[in-house]
Coordinates of C-alpha atoms in Angstrom, one line a residue:
M1 CA 39.3 -16.1 -46.3
R2 CA 37.2 -17.4 -44.6
S3 CA 33.4 -17.6 -45.8
L4 CA 31.6 -14.8 -44.2
D5 CA 29.0 -16.9 -42.3
E6 CA 31.1 -18.9 -40.4
H7 CA 30.8 -16.3 -37.9
P8 CA 28.6 -13.5 -37.3
N9 CA 30.8 -11.1 -36.5
L10 CA 33.1 -11.6 -39.2
G11 CA 29.9 -10.5 -41.8
T12 CA 29.5 -7.4 -39.8
A13 CA 32.6 -6.3 -39.8
V14 CA 33.0 -6.5 -43.8
R15 CA 29.7 -5.4 -43.9
Y16 CA 30.8 -2.1 -42.1
H17 CA 33.7 -1.1 -44.5
E18 CA 31.8 -2.0 -48.4
A19 CA 29.5 1.0 -46.2
V20 CA 32.0 2.7 -45.0
A21 CA 32.9 2.4 -48.8
R22 CA 30.2 3.3 -50.6
L23 CA 30.2 6.8 -48.6
A24 CA 26.9 5.9 -46.7
A25 CA 25.0 7.8 -45.1
L26 CA 25.6 8.2 -41.1
E27 CA 22.2 6.4 -40.0
E28 CA 23.5 3.5 -42.0
L29 CA 26.8 3.7 -40.5
E30 CA 25.6 4.3 -37.4
R31 CA 23.7 0.8 -37.9
F32 CA 26.7 -0.9 -37.2
L33 CA 28.0 0.9 -34.4
H34 CA 27.2 -0.1 -30.2
P35 CA 26.6 3.6 -28.6
D36 CA 29.8 3.4 -26.5
M37 CA 31.9 2.4 -29.6
V38 CA 35.9 3.8 -29.7
H39 CA 37.7 4.5 -32.8
T40 CA 41.3 4.6 -32.5
Q41 CA 44.1 5.6 -35.3
L42 CA 47.5 4.4 -34.1
P43 CA 50.0 7.1 -34.4
N44 CA 50.8 7.4 -38.8
S45 CA 51.3 9.8 -41.6
L46 CA 47.9 11.5 -41.7
F47 CA 48.1 11.1 -37.4
P48 CA 51.3 11.0 -36.6
R49 CA 50.3 11.5 -32.3
G50 CA 47.2 8.8 -33.6
L51 CA 43.2 9.6 -32.2
E52 CA 40.7 8.5 -30.8
R53 CA 37.0 9.4 -31.7
D54 CA 34.0 8.1 -29.7
L55 CA 30.2 7.7 -31.8
A56 CA 30.1 11.0 -32.8
A57 CA 33.2 12.1 -34.1
T58 CA 33.4 9.0 -35.8
L59 CA 30.4 9.8 -37.8
A60 CA 31.8 12.7 -38.1
A61 CA 34.8 12.4 -39.4
S62 CA 32.3 10.5 -42.2
T63 CA 31.4 13.0 -43.0
Q64 CA 33.6 15.5 -43.9
A65 CA 35.2 11.6 -45.9
R66 CA 32.6 12.6 -48.0
T67 CA 34.2 16.6 -48.4
L68 CA 37.5 15.4 -49.5
L69 CA 37.1 12.0 -51.1
A70 CA 35.1 11.5 -54.4
G71 CA 35.2 7.8 -54.2
Q72 CA 37.1 4.9 -51.9
Q73 CA 37.8 1.5 -52.1
Y74 CA 38.4 -1.4 -49.4
E75 CA 39.3 -4.3 -50.4
V76 CA 39.6 -7.0 -47.4
I77 CA 43.2 -9.2 -48.1
N78 CA 41.9 -11.5 -44.8
A79 CA 39.8 -11.8 -42.0
V80 CA 39.9 -14.0 -38.9
A81 CA 37.2 -13.6 -35.9
S82 CA 37.2 -15.3 -32.6
G83 CA 34.7 -14.8 -30.1
D84 CA 33.6 -10.7 -29.8
Q85 CA 37.1 -10.1 -32.0
V86 CA 37.5 -9.3 -35.7
A87 CA 40.4 -8.9 -37.4
L88 CA 40.8 -7.6 -40.7
E89 CA 43.8 -6.7 -43.0
V90 CA 42.7 -4.3 -45.4
K91 CA 44.4 -2.9 -49.0
W92 CA 42.0 0.6 -49.2
S93 CA 42.0 3.4 -51.9
G94 CA 40.5 6.5 -51.5
T95 CA 40.2 9.3 -54.7
L96 CA 40.5 13.0 -53.6
A97 CA 38.1 15.4 -54.6
V98 CA 39.8 18.5 -53.6
P99 CA 43.1 19.2 -53.4
F100 CA 44.8 17.7 -49.7
G101 CA 48.3 19.7 -48.8
E102 CA 49.9 19.5 -51.7
L103 CA 48.1 16.3 -53.2
P104 CA 45.7 17.5 -56.3
T105 CA 42.7 16.6 -57.1
G106 CA 41.7 13.6 -58.5
H107 CA 45.5 12.0 -57.2
V108 CA 44.6 8.1 -55.2
M109 CA 45.9 7.6 -52.2
R110 CA 46.9 4.1 -51.1
A111 CA 46.9 2.6 -47.3
H112 CA 47.7 -0.9 -45.8
I113 CA 45.5 -1.0 -42.8
A114 CA 45.1 -3.7 -39.9
A115 CA 41.6 -3.2 -38.5
F116 CA 40.9 -4.7 -34.6
L117 CA 36.9 -5.3 -34.4
E118 CA 35.5 -5.5 -31.1
F119 CA 31.5 -6.2 -30.5
R120 CA 29.0 -6.0 -28.1
D121 CA 25.3 -6.9 -28.9
G122 CA 26.4 -7.6 -32.2
K123 CA 27.5 -4.1 -32.3
I124 CA 31.1 -2.3 -33.2
I125 CA 32.4 -1.5 -29.8
A126 CA 36.1 -0.7 -30.2
Q127 CA 37.9 -0.5 -33.4
R128 CA 42.1 -0.1 -33.6
N129 CA 43.8 0.3 -36.8
Y130 CA 47.2 0.5 -37.8
D131 CA 46.8 2.6 -41.5
C132 CA 50.4 2.0 -43.2
Y133 CA 49.5 4.8 -45.9
E134 CA 51.9 4.7 -49.0
P135 CA 53.7 7.7 -50.2
L136 CA 51.7 10.9 -49.9
A137 CA 53.6 12.4 -53.8

């Protein structure tokens, strides 16, 4: 992976994912996000129709994650930045704090993620996630 010092948005993208991983307070997360941001989840096993969230809905989803997950990790495998764009290849795992569907408390969910971030004024204005979840069993 490139040094995080090579591109300003690259370091910001990684620090944002680190904050999300530790279920940071909304005020901390909001510092990374542009007021006009849009987060798009492409269709996957959790969101079969995909979804699109604005800043308020993105922060609300973070609040919900704190009730669903005992903890989570993001491992950045690869990162590329050019201009106002950053692409990340990420391995995610999350340990359930409560049952989720047929999955019991303590189950570790895993996903392989491609995240594409667009920046404006040093903040994330657009995020598109392509999340490939491992079998949910």
